JSON list of C-alpha atoms and ligand atoms in Angstrom, two decimals:
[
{"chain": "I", "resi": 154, "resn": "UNK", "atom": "CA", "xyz": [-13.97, 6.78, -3.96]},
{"chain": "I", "resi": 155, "resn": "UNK", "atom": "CA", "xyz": [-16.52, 7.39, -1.49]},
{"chain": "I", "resi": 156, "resn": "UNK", "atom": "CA", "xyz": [-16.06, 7.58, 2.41]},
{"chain": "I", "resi": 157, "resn": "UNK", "atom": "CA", "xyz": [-17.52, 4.22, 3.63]},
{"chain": "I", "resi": 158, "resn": "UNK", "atom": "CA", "xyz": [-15.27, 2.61, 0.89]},
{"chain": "I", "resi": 159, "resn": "UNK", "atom": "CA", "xyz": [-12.08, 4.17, 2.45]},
{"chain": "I", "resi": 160, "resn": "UNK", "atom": "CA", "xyz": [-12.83, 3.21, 5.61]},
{"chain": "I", "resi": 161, "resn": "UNK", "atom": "CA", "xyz": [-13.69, -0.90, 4.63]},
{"chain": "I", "resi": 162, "resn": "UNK", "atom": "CA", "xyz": [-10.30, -0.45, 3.20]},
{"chain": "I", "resi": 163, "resn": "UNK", "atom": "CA", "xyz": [-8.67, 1.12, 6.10]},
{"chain": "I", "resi": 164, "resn": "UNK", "atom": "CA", "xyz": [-10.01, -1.46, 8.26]},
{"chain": "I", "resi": 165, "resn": "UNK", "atom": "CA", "xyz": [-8.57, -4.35, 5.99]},
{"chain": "I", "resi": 166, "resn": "UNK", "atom": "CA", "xyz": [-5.37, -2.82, 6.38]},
{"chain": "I", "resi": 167, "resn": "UNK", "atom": "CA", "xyz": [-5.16, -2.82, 9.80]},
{"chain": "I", "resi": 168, "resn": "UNK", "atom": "CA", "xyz": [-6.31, -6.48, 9.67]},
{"chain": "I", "resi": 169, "resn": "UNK", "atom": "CA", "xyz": [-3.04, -7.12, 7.43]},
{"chain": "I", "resi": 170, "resn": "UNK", "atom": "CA", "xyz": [-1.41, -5.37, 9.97]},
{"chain": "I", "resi": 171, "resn": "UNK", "atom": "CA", "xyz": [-2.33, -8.05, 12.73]},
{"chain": "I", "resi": 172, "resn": "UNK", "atom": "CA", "xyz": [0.11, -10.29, 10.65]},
{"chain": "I", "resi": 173, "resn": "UNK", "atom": "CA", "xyz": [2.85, -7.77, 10.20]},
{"chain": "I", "resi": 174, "resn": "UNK", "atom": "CA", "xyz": [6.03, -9.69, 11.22]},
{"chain": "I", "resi": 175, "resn": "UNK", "atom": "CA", "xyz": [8.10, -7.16, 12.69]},
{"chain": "I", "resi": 176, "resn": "UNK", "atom": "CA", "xyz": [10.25, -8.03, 16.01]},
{"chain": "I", "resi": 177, "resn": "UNK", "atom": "CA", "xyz": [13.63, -5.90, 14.83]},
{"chain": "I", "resi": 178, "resn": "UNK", "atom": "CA", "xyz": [11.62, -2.57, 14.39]},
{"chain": "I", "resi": 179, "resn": "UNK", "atom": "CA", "xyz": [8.71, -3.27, 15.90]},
{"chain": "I", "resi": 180, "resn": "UNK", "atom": "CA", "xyz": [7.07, -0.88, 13.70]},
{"chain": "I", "resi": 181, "resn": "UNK", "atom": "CA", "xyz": [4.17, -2.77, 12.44]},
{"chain": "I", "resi": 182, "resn": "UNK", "atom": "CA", "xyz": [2.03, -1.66, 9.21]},
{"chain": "I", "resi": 183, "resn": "UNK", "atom": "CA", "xyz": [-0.46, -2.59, 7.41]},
{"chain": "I", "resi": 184, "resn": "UNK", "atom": "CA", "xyz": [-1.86, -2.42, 4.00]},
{"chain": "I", "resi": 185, "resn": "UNK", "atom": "CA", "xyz": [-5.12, -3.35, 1.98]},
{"chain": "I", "resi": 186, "resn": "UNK", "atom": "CA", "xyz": [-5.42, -3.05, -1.58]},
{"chain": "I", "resi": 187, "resn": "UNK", "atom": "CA", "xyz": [-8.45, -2.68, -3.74]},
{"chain": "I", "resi": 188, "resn": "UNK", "atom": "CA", "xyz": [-8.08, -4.02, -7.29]},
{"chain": "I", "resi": 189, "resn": "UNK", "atom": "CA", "xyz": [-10.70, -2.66, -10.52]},
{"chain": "I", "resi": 190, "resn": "UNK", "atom": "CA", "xyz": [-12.15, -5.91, -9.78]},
{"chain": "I", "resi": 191, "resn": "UNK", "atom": "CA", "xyz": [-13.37, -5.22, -6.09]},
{"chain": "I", "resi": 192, "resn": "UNK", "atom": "CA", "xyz": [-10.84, -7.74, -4.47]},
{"chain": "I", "resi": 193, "resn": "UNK", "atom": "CA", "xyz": [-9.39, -6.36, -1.66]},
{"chain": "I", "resi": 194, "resn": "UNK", "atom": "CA", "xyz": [-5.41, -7.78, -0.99]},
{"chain": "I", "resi": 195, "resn": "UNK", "atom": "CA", "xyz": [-3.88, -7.31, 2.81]},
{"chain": "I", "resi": 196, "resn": "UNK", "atom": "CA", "xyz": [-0.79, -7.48, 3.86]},
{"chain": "I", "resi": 197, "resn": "UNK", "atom": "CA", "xyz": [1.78, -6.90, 6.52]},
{"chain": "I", "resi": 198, "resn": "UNK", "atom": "CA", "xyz": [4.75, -6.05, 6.34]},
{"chain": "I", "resi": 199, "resn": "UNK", "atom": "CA", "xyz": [7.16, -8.72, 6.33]},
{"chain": "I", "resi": 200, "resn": "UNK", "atom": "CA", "xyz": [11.11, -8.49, 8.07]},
{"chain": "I", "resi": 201, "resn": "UNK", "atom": "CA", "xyz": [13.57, -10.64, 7.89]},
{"chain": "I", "resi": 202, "resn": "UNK", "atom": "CA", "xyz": [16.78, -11.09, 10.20]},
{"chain": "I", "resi": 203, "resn": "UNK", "atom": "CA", "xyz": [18.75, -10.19, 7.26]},
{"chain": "I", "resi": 204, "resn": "UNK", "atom": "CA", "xyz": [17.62, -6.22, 7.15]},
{"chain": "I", "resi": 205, "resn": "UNK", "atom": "CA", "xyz": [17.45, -6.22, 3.19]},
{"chain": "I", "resi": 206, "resn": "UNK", "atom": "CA", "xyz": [15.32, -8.91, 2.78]},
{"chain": "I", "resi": 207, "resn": "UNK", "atom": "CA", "xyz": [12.35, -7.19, 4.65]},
{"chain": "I", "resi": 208, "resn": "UNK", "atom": "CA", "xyz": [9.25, -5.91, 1.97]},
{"chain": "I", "resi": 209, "resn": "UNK", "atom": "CA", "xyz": [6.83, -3.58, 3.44]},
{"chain": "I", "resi": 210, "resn": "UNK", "atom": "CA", "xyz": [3.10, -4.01, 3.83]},
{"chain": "I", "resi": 211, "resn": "UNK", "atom": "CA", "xyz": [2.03, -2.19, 0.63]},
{"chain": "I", "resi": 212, "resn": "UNK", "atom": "CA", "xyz": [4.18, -4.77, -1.31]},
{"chain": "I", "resi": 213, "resn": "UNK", "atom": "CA", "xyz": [2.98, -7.40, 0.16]},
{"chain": "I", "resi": 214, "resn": "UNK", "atom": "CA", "xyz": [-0.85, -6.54, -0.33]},
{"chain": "I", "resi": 215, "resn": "UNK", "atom": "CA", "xyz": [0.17, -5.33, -3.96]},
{"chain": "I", "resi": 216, "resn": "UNK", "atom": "CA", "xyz": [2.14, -8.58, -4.99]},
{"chain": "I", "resi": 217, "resn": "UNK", "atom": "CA", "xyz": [-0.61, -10.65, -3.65]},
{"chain": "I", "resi": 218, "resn": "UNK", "atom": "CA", "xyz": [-3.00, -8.70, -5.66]},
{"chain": "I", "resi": 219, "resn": "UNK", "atom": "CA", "xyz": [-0.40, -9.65, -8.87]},
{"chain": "I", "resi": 220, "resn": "UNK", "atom": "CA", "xyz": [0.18, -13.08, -7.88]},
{"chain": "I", "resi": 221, "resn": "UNK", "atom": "CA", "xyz": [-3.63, -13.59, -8.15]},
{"chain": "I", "resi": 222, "resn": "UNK", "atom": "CA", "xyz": [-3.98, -12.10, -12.05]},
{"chain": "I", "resi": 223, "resn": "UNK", "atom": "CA", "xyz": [-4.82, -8.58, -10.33]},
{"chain": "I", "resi": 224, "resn": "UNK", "atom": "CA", "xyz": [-2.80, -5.71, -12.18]},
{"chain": "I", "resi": 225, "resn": "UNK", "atom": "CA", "xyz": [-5.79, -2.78, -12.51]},
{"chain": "I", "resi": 226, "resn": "UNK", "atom": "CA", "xyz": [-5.80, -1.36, -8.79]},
{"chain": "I", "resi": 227, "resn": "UNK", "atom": "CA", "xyz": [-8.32, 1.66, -7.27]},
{"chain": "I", "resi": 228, "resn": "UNK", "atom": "CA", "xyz": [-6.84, 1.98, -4.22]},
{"chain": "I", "resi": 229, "resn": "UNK", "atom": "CA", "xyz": [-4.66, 1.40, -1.39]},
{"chain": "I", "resi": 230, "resn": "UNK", "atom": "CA", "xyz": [-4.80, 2.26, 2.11]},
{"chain": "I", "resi": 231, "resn": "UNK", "atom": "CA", "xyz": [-1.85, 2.28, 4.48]},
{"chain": "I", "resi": 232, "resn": "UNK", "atom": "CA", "xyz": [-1.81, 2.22, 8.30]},
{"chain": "I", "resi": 233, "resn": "UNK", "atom": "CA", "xyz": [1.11, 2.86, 10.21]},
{"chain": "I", "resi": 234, "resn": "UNK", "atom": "CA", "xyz": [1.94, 2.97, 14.31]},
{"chain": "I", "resi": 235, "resn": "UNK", "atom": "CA", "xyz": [0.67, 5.86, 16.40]},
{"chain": "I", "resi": 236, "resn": "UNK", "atom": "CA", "xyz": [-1.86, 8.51, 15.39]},
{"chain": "I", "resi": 237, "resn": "UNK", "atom": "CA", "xyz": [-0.13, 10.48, 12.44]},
{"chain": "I", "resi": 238, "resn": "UNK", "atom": "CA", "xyz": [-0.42, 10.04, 8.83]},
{"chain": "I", "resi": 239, "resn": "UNK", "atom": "CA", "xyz": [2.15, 7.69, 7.03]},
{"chain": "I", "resi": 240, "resn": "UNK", "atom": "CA", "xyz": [2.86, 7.31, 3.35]},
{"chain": "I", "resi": 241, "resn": "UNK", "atom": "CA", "xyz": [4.42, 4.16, 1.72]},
{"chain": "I", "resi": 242, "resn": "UNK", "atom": "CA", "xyz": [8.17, 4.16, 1.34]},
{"chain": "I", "resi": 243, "resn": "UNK", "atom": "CA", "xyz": [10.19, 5.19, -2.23]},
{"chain": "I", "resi": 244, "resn": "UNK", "atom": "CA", "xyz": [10.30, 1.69, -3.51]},
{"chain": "I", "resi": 245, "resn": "UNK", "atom": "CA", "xyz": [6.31, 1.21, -2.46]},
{"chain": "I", "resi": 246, "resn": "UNK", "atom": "CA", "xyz": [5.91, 4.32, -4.73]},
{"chain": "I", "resi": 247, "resn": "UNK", "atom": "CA", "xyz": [7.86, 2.89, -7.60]},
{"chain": "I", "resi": 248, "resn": "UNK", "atom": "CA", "xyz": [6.33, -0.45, -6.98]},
{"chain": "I", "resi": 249, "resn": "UNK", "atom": "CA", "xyz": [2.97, 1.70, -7.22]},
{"chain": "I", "resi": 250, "resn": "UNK", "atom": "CA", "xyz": [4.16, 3.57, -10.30]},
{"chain": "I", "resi": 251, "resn": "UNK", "atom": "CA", "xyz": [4.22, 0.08, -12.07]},
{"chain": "I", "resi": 252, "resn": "UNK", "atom": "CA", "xyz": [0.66, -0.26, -12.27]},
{"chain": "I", "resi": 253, "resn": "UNK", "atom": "CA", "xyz": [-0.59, 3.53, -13.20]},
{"chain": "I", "resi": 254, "resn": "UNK", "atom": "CA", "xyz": [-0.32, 6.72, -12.14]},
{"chain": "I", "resi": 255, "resn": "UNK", "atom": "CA", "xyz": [-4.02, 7.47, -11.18]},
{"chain": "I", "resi": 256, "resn": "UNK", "atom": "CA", "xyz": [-5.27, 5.38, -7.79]},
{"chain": "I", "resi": 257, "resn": "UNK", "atom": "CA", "xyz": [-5.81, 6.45, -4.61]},
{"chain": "I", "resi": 258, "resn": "UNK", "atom": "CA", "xyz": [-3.43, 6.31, -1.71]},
{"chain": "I", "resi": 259, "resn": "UNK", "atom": "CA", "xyz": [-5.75, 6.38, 1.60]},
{"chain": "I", "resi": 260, "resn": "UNK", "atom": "CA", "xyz": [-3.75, 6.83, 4.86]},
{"chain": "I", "resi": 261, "resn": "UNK", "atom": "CA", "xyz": [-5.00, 6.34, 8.21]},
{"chain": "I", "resi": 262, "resn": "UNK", "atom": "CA", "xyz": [-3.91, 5.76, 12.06]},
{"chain": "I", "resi": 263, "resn": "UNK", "atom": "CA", "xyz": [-3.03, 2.47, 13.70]},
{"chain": "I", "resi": 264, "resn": "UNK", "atom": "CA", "xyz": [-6.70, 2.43, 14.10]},
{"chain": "I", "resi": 265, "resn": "UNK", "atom": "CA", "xyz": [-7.92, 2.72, 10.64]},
{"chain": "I", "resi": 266, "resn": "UNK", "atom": "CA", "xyz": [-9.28, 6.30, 10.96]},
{"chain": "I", "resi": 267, "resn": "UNK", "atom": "CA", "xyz": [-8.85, 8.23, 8.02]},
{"chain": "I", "resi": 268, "resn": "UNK", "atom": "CA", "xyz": [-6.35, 11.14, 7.57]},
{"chain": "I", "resi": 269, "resn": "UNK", "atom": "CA", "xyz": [-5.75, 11.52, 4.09]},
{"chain": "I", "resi": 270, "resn": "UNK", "atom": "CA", "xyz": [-5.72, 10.70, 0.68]},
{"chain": "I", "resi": 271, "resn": "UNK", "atom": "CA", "xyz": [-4.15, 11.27, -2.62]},
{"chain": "I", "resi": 272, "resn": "UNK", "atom": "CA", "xyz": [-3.00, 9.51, -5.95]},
{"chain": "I", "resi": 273, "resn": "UNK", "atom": "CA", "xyz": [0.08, 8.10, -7.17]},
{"chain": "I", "resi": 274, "resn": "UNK", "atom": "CA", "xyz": [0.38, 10.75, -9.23]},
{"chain": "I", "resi": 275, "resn": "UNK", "atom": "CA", "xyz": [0.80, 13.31, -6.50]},
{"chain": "I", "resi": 276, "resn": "UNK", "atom": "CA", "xyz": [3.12, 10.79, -4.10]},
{"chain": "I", "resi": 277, "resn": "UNK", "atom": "CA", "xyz": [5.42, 10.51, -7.44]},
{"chain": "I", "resi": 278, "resn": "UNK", "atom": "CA", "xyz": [5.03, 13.78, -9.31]},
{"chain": "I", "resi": 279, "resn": "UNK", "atom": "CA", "xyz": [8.40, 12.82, -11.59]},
{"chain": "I", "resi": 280, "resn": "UNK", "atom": "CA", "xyz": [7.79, 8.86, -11.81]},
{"chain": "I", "resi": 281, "resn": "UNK", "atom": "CA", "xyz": [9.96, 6.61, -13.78]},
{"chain": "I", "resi": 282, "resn": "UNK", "atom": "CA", "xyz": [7.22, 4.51, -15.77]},
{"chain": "I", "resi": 283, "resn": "UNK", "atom": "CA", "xyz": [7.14, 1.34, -17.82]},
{"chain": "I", "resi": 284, "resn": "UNK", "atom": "CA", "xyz": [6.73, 3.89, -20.83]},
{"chain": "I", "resi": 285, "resn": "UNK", "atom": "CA", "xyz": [10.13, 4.39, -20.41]},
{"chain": "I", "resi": 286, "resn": "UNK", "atom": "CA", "xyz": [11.53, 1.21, -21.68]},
{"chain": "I", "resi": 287, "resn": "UNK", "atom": "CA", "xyz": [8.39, 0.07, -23.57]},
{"chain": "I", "resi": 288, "resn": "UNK", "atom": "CA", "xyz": [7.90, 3.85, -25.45]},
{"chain": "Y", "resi": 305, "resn": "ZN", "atom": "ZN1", "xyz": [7.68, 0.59, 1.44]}
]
């Protein structure tokens, strides 16, 4: 994926993140995904009063993505608080792991500026796949 791609992505997520509804933690993220198709998904992530209801950005841009027919994904970025480099949560990963092993995960600052990349396969180097219970 080339550089100016990353960065239209990096700048959806931090548009999802402008939704983020997050007044327990106040730690607001965002996340864009970019299906096979060239739709790009946002979301936000999402709390709820009752802590274990809450679903993080990447969810929500990747079950948006689903709910629309979208199950062949490229990339996603991720955009987090601050200036340092986040990467999406266990059950983001496994969520992730779901739909292949071999997209991009493109992190970046509150500001969308890049700071790294790498696949699924590298966040989840032991991943429990659908192979698993469909052989
Ligand atoms: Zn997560």
């Amino acid at each position: 994926m080339n550089k100016e791609m990353k960065a239209t992505l990096l700048k959806a997520a931090v548009e999802g993140s402008k939704n983020a509804h997050c007044p327990y933690s106040k730690y607001r993220v965002g996340a864009a995904v970019l299906t096979k198709t060239g739709k790009i998904y946002q979301g936000g992530n999402i709390e709820n009063v009752s802590y274990g209801a809450t679903v993080c950005a990447e969810r929500v841009a990747i079950w948006k993505a689903v709910s629309e027919g979208e199950k062949e994904f490229e990339a996603i970025a991720v955009i987090g608080p601050g200036t340092s480099e986040g990467y999406p949560c266990a059950q983001c990963r496994q969520v992730m792991v779901e739909f292949g092993l071999d997209w991009l995960v493109v992190s970046g600052d509150q500001d969308g500026n890049y700071l790294g990349d790498m696949t699924v396969r590298e966040l989840v180097p032991f991943p429990f796949t659908p192979s698993a219970l469909l052989g």
